[in-house]
Short mmCIF file of C-alpha atoms and ligand atoms in Angstrom, two decimals:
data_model
loop_
_atom_site.label_atom_id
_atom_site.label_comp_id
_atom_site.label_asym_id
_atom_site.label_seq_id
_atom_site.Cartn_x
_atom_site.Cartn_y
_atom_site.Cartn_z
CA MET N 11 92.00 179.05 21.23
CA LYS N 12 93.10 181.62 18.81
CA GLU N 13 96.86 181.18 18.55
CA GLN N 14 98.23 184.28 19.07
CA ALA N 15 102.07 185.11 17.21
CA ILE N 16 104.40 186.51 19.59
CA ASP N 17 108.12 186.91 19.08
CA ILE N 18 109.98 185.53 21.89
CA ALA N 19 108.22 184.07 24.89
CA VAL N 20 109.78 184.39 28.18
CA ILE N 21 109.41 182.05 30.57
CA GLY N 22 109.57 183.66 34.14
CA GLY N 23 109.86 187.36 35.64
CA GLY N 24 112.71 187.30 38.40
CA PRO N 25 116.10 188.38 37.45
CA ALA N 26 117.02 186.17 34.08
CA GLY N 27 113.83 186.82 32.61
CA LEU N 28 113.93 190.60 32.89
CA ALA N 29 117.77 190.72 31.76
CA ALA N 30 117.27 188.85 29.07
CA ALA N 31 113.75 190.16 27.75
CA ILE N 32 115.67 193.68 27.90
CA ALA N 33 118.30 192.54 26.18
CA ALA N 34 116.13 191.24 23.56
CA ALA N 35 114.11 194.29 23.22
CA LYS N 36 116.92 196.93 22.77
CA ALA N 37 118.66 194.46 19.88
CA GLY N 38 114.91 195.14 17.73
CA VAL N 39 112.64 192.04 18.73
CA GLU N 40 108.81 194.35 18.50
CA ARG N 41 107.11 191.63 20.82
CA ILE N 42 107.79 189.76 23.42
CA VAL N 43 105.79 188.32 26.41
CA ILE N 44 107.11 187.62 29.91
CA PHE N 45 104.93 185.28 31.36
CA ASP N 46 105.50 184.92 35.28
CA ARG N 47 103.07 182.35 38.14
CA GLN N 48 103.61 185.57 40.35
CA ALA N 49 101.39 188.64 41.34
CA GLU N 50 104.80 191.04 40.59
CA LEU N 51 107.69 190.95 38.57
CA GLY N 52 111.28 190.15 40.33
CA GLY N 53 111.15 186.50 41.72
CA ILE N 54 112.87 185.99 44.15
CA LEU N 55 114.28 189.06 44.57
CA ASN N 56 111.28 190.45 46.82
CA GLN N 57 112.11 188.09 49.24
CA CYS N 58 115.84 189.49 49.41
CA ILE N 59 115.47 191.86 52.00
CA HIS N 60 119.00 191.95 52.47
CA ASN N 61 121.84 193.82 50.55
CA GLY N 62 125.20 192.32 48.73
CA PHE N 63 123.12 193.26 44.28
CA GLY N 64 124.71 194.70 42.40
CA LEU N 65 128.51 195.09 43.13
CA ARG N 66 129.63 193.79 40.08
CA TYR N 67 126.89 194.78 36.99
CA PHE N 68 125.18 198.13 38.80
CA LYS N 69 129.36 198.45 40.97
CA GLU N 70 126.41 199.73 43.69
CA GLU N 71 125.41 197.91 47.07
CA LEU N 72 121.87 196.77 46.60
CA THR N 73 119.07 194.79 48.17
CA GLY N 74 116.85 192.16 46.80
CA PRO N 75 113.68 194.10 45.88
CA GLU N 76 116.14 197.16 44.54
CA TYR N 77 118.10 195.15 42.49
CA ALA N 78 114.59 193.79 40.27
CA ALA N 79 113.15 197.22 40.43
CA ARG N 80 116.44 198.64 38.62
CA PHE N 81 115.34 195.95 36.02
CA ILE N 82 111.62 196.51 36.59
CA ALA N 83 112.15 200.39 36.17
CA GLN N 84 113.29 199.73 32.60
CA LEU N 85 110.37 198.04 30.95
CA ALA N 86 108.50 201.34 30.76
CA GLU N 87 110.97 202.45 28.19
CA TYR N 88 110.02 198.83 26.55
CA PRO N 89 106.33 198.97 25.07
CA GLN N 90 107.19 196.13 22.86
CA ILE N 91 107.06 194.21 26.04
CA GLU N 92 104.29 193.09 27.74
CA VAL N 93 103.90 191.59 31.33
CA LYS N 94 101.08 188.40 31.83
CA LEU N 95 101.81 188.23 35.47
CA GLU N 96 99.73 185.01 37.57
CA THR N 97 100.13 183.18 34.60
CA MET N 98 101.32 180.28 33.97
CA VAL N 99 103.02 178.04 31.34
CA VAL N 100 101.26 174.60 31.57
CA GLU N 101 103.14 172.90 28.22
CA LEU N 102 106.02 173.61 25.15
CA THR N 103 106.85 172.16 22.87
CA ALA N 104 109.39 171.92 20.69
CA ASP N 105 107.95 173.95 17.99
CA LYS N 106 107.48 176.80 20.77
CA GLN N 107 104.11 176.49 21.04
CA LEU N 108 103.27 177.55 24.72
CA ILE N 109 99.94 176.89 26.21
CA THR N 110 98.83 179.28 30.01
CA THR N 111 96.13 179.45 32.14
CA SER N 112 95.49 182.14 34.58
CA ARG N 113 92.72 183.40 36.43
CA ARG N 114 91.87 186.47 34.73
CA ASP N 115 92.18 185.32 30.90
CA GLY N 116 91.72 181.42 30.28
CA TRP N 117 94.06 179.01 28.66
CA ASN N 118 95.23 180.61 25.65
CA LEU N 119 98.07 179.35 22.56
CA TYR N 120 100.80 181.18 21.71
CA GLN N 121 103.07 180.61 19.09
CA ALA N 122 106.09 181.95 19.48
CA LYS N 123 109.32 182.11 17.23
CA ALA N 124 112.10 181.70 20.17
CA VAL N 125 111.65 180.42 23.44
CA ILE N 126 113.33 182.12 26.66
CA LEU N 127 113.35 179.23 29.74
CA ALA N 128 113.93 181.69 32.62
CA MET N 129 112.30 180.10 35.84
CA GLY N 130 114.78 179.53 37.92
CA CYS N 131 115.46 177.09 40.85
CA ARG N 132 113.72 175.21 43.50
CA GLU N 133 114.40 173.79 46.90
CA ARG N 134 115.32 170.54 47.48
CA PRO N 135 112.33 169.18 49.76
CA ARG N 136 113.14 167.33 52.92
CA GLY N 137 112.04 163.98 51.33
CA ALA N 138 115.20 164.51 49.26
CA ILE N 139 117.03 163.90 52.51
CA ASN N 140 115.15 161.61 54.58
CA ILE N 141 115.17 162.34 58.08
CA PRO N 142 114.13 159.88 60.89
CA GLY N 143 111.90 160.62 63.10
CA THR N 144 108.10 162.40 64.01
CA ARG N 145 106.50 164.96 61.22
CA PRO N 146 105.55 167.98 63.78
CA ALA N 147 105.16 171.11 62.66
CA GLY N 148 108.23 173.62 62.81
CA VAL N 149 109.67 172.30 60.19
CA TYR N 150 110.63 174.93 56.97
CA THR N 151 113.30 174.98 53.68
CA ALA N 152 115.70 177.80 53.87
CA GLY N 153 114.00 180.21 50.96
CA THR N 154 109.53 179.08 52.17
CA MET N 155 111.32 180.14 56.00
CA GLN N 156 112.47 182.84 54.72
CA ARG N 157 109.20 184.19 52.31
CA LEU N 158 106.99 183.46 54.99
CA MET N 159 108.92 185.79 57.99
CA ASN N 160 110.48 188.65 55.16
CA ILE N 161 107.17 188.94 52.88
CA GLU N 162 104.01 187.58 55.36
CA GLY N 163 104.89 188.79 58.47
CA PHE N 164 105.24 185.41 60.32
CA ARG N 165 107.80 184.81 63.32
CA PRO N 166 107.98 181.30 62.06
CA GLY N 167 109.65 180.62 66.39
CA ASN N 168 111.97 181.29 69.61
CA ARG N 169 115.38 178.68 68.89
CA ALA N 170 115.83 176.74 65.56
CA VAL N 171 118.56 175.06 64.04
CA ILE N 172 119.04 174.72 60.33
CA LEU N 173 120.63 171.55 58.77
CA GLY N 174 122.89 172.95 55.38
CA SER N 175 124.96 175.81 55.04
CA GLY N 176 123.79 176.79 51.89
CA ASP N 177 123.46 180.68 51.08
CA ILE N 178 119.95 180.94 52.06
CA GLY N 179 120.65 178.80 55.40
CA LEU N 180 123.27 181.32 56.13
CA ILE N 181 120.83 184.68 55.30
CA MET N 182 117.98 182.65 57.43
CA ALA N 183 120.40 182.14 60.58
CA ARG N 184 121.55 186.47 60.38
CA ARG N 185 117.33 186.91 59.67
CA LEU N 186 116.80 184.94 63.07
CA THR N 187 118.90 186.14 65.16
CA LEU N 188 117.81 189.81 63.99
CA GLU N 189 114.02 188.96 64.74
CA GLY N 190 115.33 187.83 68.68
CA ILE N 191 114.89 184.27 67.59
CA GLN N 192 117.71 182.35 68.12
CA VAL N 193 119.78 179.93 66.05
CA ALA N 194 121.46 177.13 68.30
CA ALA N 195 123.68 175.70 65.13
CA VAL N 196 124.40 175.77 62.03
CA LEU N 197 124.89 171.64 60.26
CA GLU N 198 126.97 171.11 57.74
CA LEU N 199 127.61 166.79 56.71
CA LEU N 200 130.40 167.88 54.68
CA PRO N 201 133.65 168.90 56.21
CA TYR N 202 132.99 172.80 54.41
CA SER N 203 130.56 175.62 53.98
CA CYS N 204 129.12 174.91 50.77
CA GLY N 205 127.70 178.85 50.86
CA LEU N 206 130.05 181.85 50.30
CA ASN N 207 132.68 182.24 52.29
CA ARG N 208 131.73 186.15 52.98
CA ASN N 209 128.21 184.83 54.41
CA VAL N 210 129.62 182.00 56.41
CA VAL N 211 131.11 185.66 58.22
CA GLN N 212 128.52 188.27 58.36
CA CYS N 213 125.88 186.49 59.54
CA LEU N 214 127.43 183.28 61.43
CA GLU N 215 130.45 184.77 62.95
CA ASP N 216 129.09 188.21 63.14
CA PHE N 217 126.77 186.92 65.68
CA ASP N 218 128.79 183.62 67.21
CA ILE N 219 126.14 181.20 65.98
CA PRO N 220 128.39 177.78 65.36
CA LEU N 221 128.88 175.58 62.22
CA TYR N 222 128.89 171.73 63.24
CA LEU N 223 130.49 170.67 59.61
CA SER N 224 130.87 166.78 59.01
CA HIS N 225 127.17 166.99 60.90
CA THR N 226 123.70 165.89 60.18
CA VAL N 227 120.15 165.58 62.55
CA VAL N 228 120.27 162.59 62.97
CA GLU N 229 116.17 162.37 64.51
CA ILE N 230 113.44 165.14 64.60
CA CYS N 231 111.87 164.81 68.03
CA GLY N 232 108.48 166.49 69.34
CA GLU N 233 104.97 165.42 68.92
CA GLY N 234 103.05 168.39 66.83
CA ARG N 235 106.02 171.17 67.07
CA VAL N 236 109.32 170.57 67.22
CA THR N 237 110.52 169.88 70.21
CA GLY N 238 114.52 169.16 70.00
CA VAL N 239 116.45 167.85 66.92
CA LYS N 240 119.80 164.57 67.54
CA ALA N 241 122.17 165.80 65.71
CA ALA N 242 125.43 163.55 64.88
CA PRO N 243 128.81 163.78 63.80
CA VAL N 244 129.52 161.80 60.38
CA GLY N 245 132.69 159.79 59.34
CA SER N 246 134.89 160.46 55.62
CA ASP N 247 132.24 158.22 54.37
CA ARG N 248 128.82 160.60 55.11
CA ARG N 249 127.34 157.90 57.77
CA PRO N 250 126.15 159.39 60.94
CA ILE N 251 128.54 157.83 63.74
CA LEU N 252 125.34 157.63 66.12
CA GLU N 253 127.05 156.74 68.83
CA ARG N 254 128.50 159.96 69.53
CA SER N 255 125.04 161.84 68.87
CA PHE N 256 123.32 164.80 71.24
CA MET N 257 120.13 166.31 71.28
CA ILE N 258 120.26 169.76 70.76
CA ASP N 259 116.98 171.81 71.73
CA CYS N 260 114.54 174.15 69.40
CA ASP N 261 111.16 174.50 68.33
CA THR N 262 112.44 174.79 64.17
CA LEU N 263 114.38 173.17 61.90
CA VAL N 264 115.04 175.08 58.74
CA LEU N 265 116.33 172.54 56.14
CA SER N 266 118.97 174.47 53.18
CA VAL N 267 119.97 171.42 51.61
CA GLY N 268 119.67 172.77 47.95
CA LEU N 269 118.90 174.03 44.95
CA ILE N 270 117.95 172.05 41.94
CA PRO N 271 117.30 173.80 38.18
CA GLU N 272 113.33 173.60 37.72
CA ASN N 273 113.24 172.06 34.43
CA GLU N 274 109.63 170.45 33.37
CA LEU N 275 108.95 172.29 30.44
CA SER N 276 111.91 172.41 29.13
CA ARG N 277 112.50 168.55 29.65
CA GLU N 278 108.54 167.99 28.27
CA ALA N 279 109.94 170.32 25.52
CA GLY N 280 112.82 167.93 24.53
CA VAL N 281 115.26 169.68 25.66
CA GLN N 282 119.23 168.27 25.89
CA MET N 283 119.35 168.43 29.41
CA GLU N 284 123.53 168.16 31.54
CA PRO N 285 123.48 165.91 34.54
CA SER N 286 125.71 167.97 36.50
CA THR N 287 124.13 171.05 36.70
CA GLY N 288 120.30 169.29 36.40
CA GLY N 289 119.93 172.13 33.84
CA PRO N 290 119.30 172.17 30.13
CA ARG N 291 123.11 172.37 28.31
CA ILE N 292 123.74 175.95 26.33
CA ASP N 293 126.65 177.86 24.81
CA THR N 294 128.05 180.61 25.27
CA GLY N 295 124.88 181.99 23.21
CA CYS N 296 122.91 180.65 26.23
CA ARG N 297 121.35 177.87 23.02
CA THR N 298 119.46 174.95 24.06
CA SER N 299 119.50 171.66 22.00
CA VAL N 300 116.73 172.60 20.25
CA PRO N 301 117.00 175.68 17.48
CA GLY N 302 115.14 178.69 19.41
CA ILE N 303 114.60 178.08 22.69
CA PHE N 304 117.27 179.22 24.98
CA ALA N 305 117.39 179.12 28.77
CA CYS N 306 119.39 181.55 31.22
CA GLY N 307 120.40 182.08 34.99
CA ASN N 308 118.78 179.45 37.52
CA VAL N 309 117.15 177.50 35.87
CA ALA N 310 120.09 176.43 33.32
CA HIS N 311 122.61 175.93 36.42
CA VAL N 312 122.67 177.78 40.10
CA HIS N 313 124.34 181.15 40.34
CA ASP N 314 125.77 182.47 43.82
CA LEU N 315 125.39 186.02 42.30
CA VAL N 316 122.37 187.40 40.93
CA ASP N 317 124.92 189.64 39.00
CA ASP N 318 125.95 187.09 37.63
CA VAL N 319 122.43 185.73 36.36
CA SER N 320 121.81 189.59 35.04
CA GLU N 321 124.75 189.33 31.87
CA GLU N 322 124.05 185.88 30.86
CA SER N 323 120.34 186.56 30.68
CA ARG N 324 121.62 190.16 29.00
CA ILE N 325 123.18 187.23 26.32
CA ALA N 326 120.80 184.85 25.76
CA GLY N 327 118.16 187.87 24.99
CA ILE N 328 120.89 189.19 22.31
CA ALA N 329 121.18 185.51 20.95
CA ALA N 330 117.45 184.95 21.36
CA ALA N 331 117.15 188.00 18.90
CA ALA N 332 119.07 187.23 16.57
CA TYR N 333 118.22 184.27 15.89
CA VAL N 334 114.13 185.76 15.71
CA LEU N 335 116.35 188.47 12.85
CA GLY N 336 117.32 186.06 10.85
CA GLU N 337 120.84 186.67 12.40
CA GLU N 338 121.35 183.64 13.50
CA SER N 339 123.30 181.94 9.79
CA ILE N 340 126.39 184.35 11.53
CA ALA N 341 126.65 181.78 14.68
CA ASN N 342 125.78 178.24 13.06
CA GLY N 343 128.47 179.01 10.32
CA GLN N 344 130.85 179.14 13.53
CA LYS N 345 133.36 176.39 14.16
CA ARG N 346 132.02 174.90 18.12
CA VAL N 347 134.69 173.57 20.87
CA LYS N 348 132.72 170.98 23.16
CA VAL N 349 133.72 171.43 27.37
CA VAL N 350 135.09 168.49 29.15
CA PRO N 351 135.61 168.36 32.99
CA GLY N 352 138.22 167.83 34.38
CA ARG N 353 140.09 167.51 37.73
CA ASN N 354 138.20 168.46 40.65
CA ILE N 355 135.80 169.90 38.09
CA ARG N 356 131.74 169.51 39.32
CA SER N 357 130.45 171.63 36.13
CA VAL N 358 131.46 174.10 34.19
CA THR N 359 128.70 175.94 32.50
CA PRO N 360 128.13 176.41 29.39
CA GLN N 361 128.77 173.40 27.79
CA GLU N 362 129.84 174.38 23.85
CA ILE N 363 131.66 177.81 23.20
CA VAL N 364 131.00 178.56 20.11
CA ALA N 365 133.77 181.21 18.07
CA GLY N 366 133.13 184.83 18.01
CA GLU N 367 131.07 184.58 21.31
CA PRO N 368 132.27 186.07 24.58
CA SER N 369 133.06 183.02 26.73
CA ALA N 370 133.20 183.21 29.96
CA LEU N 371 132.99 180.24 32.31
CA TYR N 372 131.48 179.72 35.52
CA ILE N 373 132.58 176.50 37.40
CA ARG N 374 132.24 174.91 39.75
CA VAL N 375 134.98 172.58 41.81
CA ALA N 376 133.98 169.01 43.91
CA PHE N 377 136.39 169.20 46.51
CA PRO N 378 137.62 172.52 47.70
CA GLU N 379 141.17 172.91 47.56
CA ARG N 380 143.77 175.13 48.21
CA ASP N 381 146.92 177.41 45.90
CA VAL N 382 145.55 175.92 42.02
CA VAL N 383 145.25 176.71 38.53
CA VAL N 384 142.31 176.49 36.94
CA THR N 385 143.18 175.74 32.97
CA ALA N 386 140.68 175.46 29.79
CA GLY N 387 142.61 175.57 26.62
CA SER N 388 145.93 177.41 27.46
CA HIS N 389 144.17 179.37 29.57
CA ARG N 390 145.67 179.41 33.48
CA SER N 391 144.75 181.17 35.79
CA LYS N 392 146.11 181.11 39.79
CA HIS N 393 143.39 180.39 42.62
CA ARG N 394 144.11 180.83 46.20
CA ILE N 395 140.95 179.00 47.24
CA VAL N 396 138.56 177.25 45.47
CA THR N 397 135.45 175.69 47.51
CA PRO N 398 132.31 174.33 45.90
CA GLY N 399 129.50 176.70 47.57
CA GLU N 400 131.92 179.26 45.07
CA THR N 401 131.72 179.45 41.16
CA VAL N 402 134.65 180.01 40.17
CA ARG N 403 134.25 182.82 36.87
CA ILE N 404 136.90 182.62 33.70
CA VAL N 405 136.81 184.85 31.35
CA LEU N 406 138.48 183.18 27.84
CA ARG N 407 139.82 184.99 24.86
CA PRO N 408 140.01 183.62 21.24
CA GLU N 409 143.77 182.89 21.65
CA ASP N 410 142.83 180.28 24.55
CA ILE N 411 140.81 178.59 22.19
CA ASP N 412 141.88 175.51 19.83
CA PHE N 413 138.62 176.13 17.83
CA ASN N 414 140.28 173.09 15.23
CA ALA N 415 139.68 170.94 18.14
CA GLY N 416 136.88 170.35 18.78
CA VAL N 417 137.12 170.29 22.55
CA LEU N 418 137.99 172.37 25.31
CA PRO N 419 139.68 170.52 28.44
CA VAL N 420 139.11 172.14 31.64
CA ALA N 421 140.70 171.06 35.25
CA VAL N 422 141.97 171.93 38.23
CA GLU N 423 144.98 171.32 39.29
CA GLY N 424 146.62 170.81 42.55
CA GLY N 425 149.01 173.85 43.68
CA GLU N 426 152.29 172.22 44.02
CA VAL N 427 152.55 170.76 40.72
CA ASN N 428 151.63 173.79 38.70
CA ALA N 429 154.50 176.48 40.93
CA MET P 93 147.77 188.88 62.56
CA ARG P 94 144.55 188.06 61.99
CA GLU P 95 143.15 186.92 59.25
CA LEU P 96 139.70 188.37 57.84
CA THR P 97 137.29 187.66 54.82
CA CYS P 98 136.41 191.17 52.77
CA ILE P 99 132.67 191.05 52.84
CA VAL P 100 132.63 194.14 50.59
CA CYS P 101 132.32 192.27 47.21
CA PRO P 102 131.74 188.61 45.63
CA MET P 103 135.76 188.17 45.29
CA GLY P 104 136.42 187.33 49.42
CA CYS P 105 139.15 188.64 49.64
CA ARG P 106 140.84 186.70 52.12
CA ILE P 107 143.05 189.74 53.48
CA LYS P 108 146.00 190.57 56.35
CA ALA P 109 145.80 193.03 58.63
CA TYR P 110 148.94 192.75 61.39
CA GLU P 111 148.93 195.51 64.05
CA GLU P 112 152.10 196.59 64.99
CA LYS P 113 152.88 199.75 67.50
CA GLY P 114 149.01 201.09 67.18
CA GLN P 115 149.62 200.81 63.22
CA ILE P 116 146.83 198.80 61.26
CA ARG P 117 149.22 196.93 58.24
CA VAL P 118 147.15 195.13 55.40
CA GLU P 119 148.45 192.42 53.08
CA ASP P 120 145.95 190.17 50.37
CA HIS P 121 143.75 193.32 49.53
CA GLY P 122 141.89 192.70 46.54
CA CYS P 123 141.63 196.46 46.26
CA ARG P 124 141.73 200.12 47.96
CA ARG P 125 137.86 198.79 49.63
CA GLY P 126 139.00 196.41 50.87
CA GLU P 127 142.01 197.66 52.88
CA LEU P 128 139.30 200.15 54.25
CA TYR P 129 137.55 197.42 55.09
CA ALA P 130 140.80 195.97 57.14
CA ARG P 131 140.63 198.76 59.01
CA ASP P 132 137.48 199.59 59.63
CA GLU P 133 136.75 195.95 61.52
CA LEU P 134 140.09 196.35 63.67
CA THR P 135 139.21 199.37 64.72
CA ALA P 136 135.30 200.37 64.12
CA PRO P 137 133.41 197.09 62.02
CA LYS P 138 130.63 198.51 60.93
CA ARG P 139 127.00 196.59 59.29
CA VAL P 140 124.13 197.69 56.42
CA VAL P 141 121.30 196.21 58.23
CA THR P 142 118.04 195.21 56.29
CA SER P 143 114.73 194.38 57.34
CA VAL P 144 111.13 194.62 56.88
CA VAL P 145 107.96 196.82 58.89
CA THR P 146 104.38 196.99 58.21
CA VAL P 147 102.44 199.32 56.52
CA GLN P 148 99.39 201.25 57.93
CA GLY P 149 96.33 200.10 56.07
CA CYS P 150 98.18 197.46 54.13
CA SER P 151 99.25 193.65 54.52
CA GLU P 152 102.25 194.08 52.00
CA LEU P 153 105.43 194.90 54.53
CA LEU P 154 108.14 197.13 53.35
CA PRO P 155 111.75 196.52 52.99
CA VAL P 156 113.83 198.67 54.66
CA LYS P 157 117.38 199.25 55.19
CA THR P 158 119.60 201.51 56.61
CA ALA P 159 121.39 204.23 53.95
CA ALA P 160 125.04 203.04 55.48
CA PRO P 161 126.55 200.97 57.83
CA VAL P 162 126.23 201.08 61.30
CA PRO P 163 128.77 200.73 64.35
CA LYS P 164 128.17 196.11 64.07
CA GLU P 165 127.31 196.83 68.60
CA ALA P 166 124.82 198.96 67.57
CA ILE P 167 123.05 196.52 64.85
CA PHE P 168 120.00 195.00 67.90
CA ARG P 169 119.45 198.77 69.73
CA VAL P 170 118.70 199.73 65.82
CA MET P 171 116.35 195.98 65.26
CA GLU P 172 114.33 197.05 68.30
CA GLU P 173 113.30 200.65 66.57
CA VAL P 174 112.71 199.05 63.41
CA ARG P 175 110.36 197.22 65.01
CA ARG P 176 108.78 199.83 66.49
CA VAL P 177 108.54 202.09 62.71
CA VAL P 178 105.27 201.50 60.86
CA ALA P 179 105.44 203.28 57.25
CA LYS P 180 102.40 205.04 55.20
CA LYS P 181 101.72 204.40 51.99
CA PRO P 182 102.84 205.31 49.38
CA VAL P 183 106.30 204.77 49.90
CA ARG P 184 108.84 205.58 47.70
CA ALA P 185 112.15 203.43 47.60
CA GLY P 186 114.59 205.52 49.36
CA ASP P 187 112.55 207.07 51.16
CA VAL P 188 113.31 208.21 54.69
CA LEU P 189 110.75 206.56 57.70
CA VAL P 190 113.46 207.37 60.33
CA GLU P 191 116.08 210.08 60.24
CA ASN P 192 118.63 209.13 63.02
CA ILE P 193 118.02 205.48 63.34
CA ALA P 194 119.04 204.54 67.75
CA GLY P 195 121.48 207.58 67.61
CA THR P 196 123.53 206.18 65.43
CA GLY P 197 123.13 209.17 62.75
CA VAL P 198 122.34 206.89 60.20
CA ALA P 199 119.12 206.63 58.08
CA LEU P 200 116.49 203.77 57.81
CA ILE P 201 115.21 204.24 54.70
CA ALA P 202 112.63 202.47 52.45
CA THR P 203 114.46 199.63 49.35
CA LYS P 204 110.75 199.33 47.52
CA HIS P 205 108.02 201.13 46.31
CA ILE P 206 104.48 200.67 47.57
CA GLN P 207 102.03 202.28 45.92
S1 LIG O 85 139.90 193.17 48.64
FE1 LIG O 85 138.74 194.32 47.17
S2 LIG O 85 138.04 192.72 45.66
FE2 LIG O 85 138.60 191.34 47.40
S3 LIG O 85 136.33 190.79 48.62
FE3 LIG O 85 137.27 192.75 48.90
S4 LIG O 85 136.16 194.60 47.89
FE4 LIG O 85 136.45 192.54 46.86
#
């Protein structure tokens, strides 16, 4: 295996990898290679045929394929970006060596100066939520069903129940309804929806699909094929109240129980992970704990909006370019603060802020609250509603941060206290 | 009063809309587009419809959308017509597949290139 020297290896050709590669090329990097397992670029956007993408980034409402095409079209202007499709990165070291495999090119070894992790996320499988009952056909995760229907043209069944109110589940409730498949119910374990409120409105309320909050599936019924699910309300301890369980007839069960960043390669390379996001710890330049390895998009933390992925990945591309071009010393000499999550904070990304870098924070709260004040250093902003389903994005000014303190406390304060 | 969640952009503003003597008054909208959305919601709600259609001699499906929002009550009529559409290669994003889908006056267009 001959070693090939490249400047930047971008792992993943979805929205994150595309934006990062283009930004790095714009910044003057000469040899960039994007690796993707699939036969086409665009990642998950290819199966997201619905609209609502791009309102922030392009000030236009686009579908997933249209959004991806905006970036793919730009690649033509940058011959310094090479794309390796149907190619899997099987190994990544802290020294930024990569081993790849593909049917066409066989095994290859690359030595990169910098690596951008842009592998995205995957769905939590059914096993992770342990539903008792038989194991009949007709049980799908929401993302798998989205691919089956939108890419492969498959009709999954006639009557579906959706467990979990994540955004993909909500989008699929509408998609199934439009295809004439009745959605009997969406069940959510928590007392609030986990998706964007606008998706609850346009995907469920528009079609009168009932959303049962504080409910779960306690049994899947059917031999060979699903014939129904047994649903039950849950108490405040989230345990099902079996005496109040009821049957819902259906031939299809869709699971939309959350997404997890896909970080096998990151771990292998020894990147320090952040338990609250499931992704690598990153700073405002998307730098991980391993010098020269950067992470952006859903591999770093699950984003609500692809627009935010593009913006974050652009920053990763610029930072990786600075590292490769030897301009990194500028960031190295800068002061840093660590973000310290406080009241009602589940996660904050990035976890470290470097002085002089644009500081947008993506904050996920732990529980829903009304009329709150989000504080970060001396930043204060009022929010009418915060919920775990919708990230709060705040942009800090340099004067909001005390770089001598070394830490930046971030918290959600109860509305009454600060009113 | 009706409380609406604006779906025009990801801010998802909770808008209040009051109907008084045939007049509509809108409050708590983050921007002008939200006000227009609230007025439309009360008088003639509209949505963009997206789906996929088959392509002649090709196993790949073509994603499509209505070029503009269509009246909400026309959504299922639009879908019925969408299901009968068969596109021909090559298709470019933006190509019109049906000029006036289900009598809405809105076109059905492709949202992806297929060579
Ligand atoms: S009112 Fe304006 S800012 Fe608020 S959600 Fe609607 S479009 Fe967005």
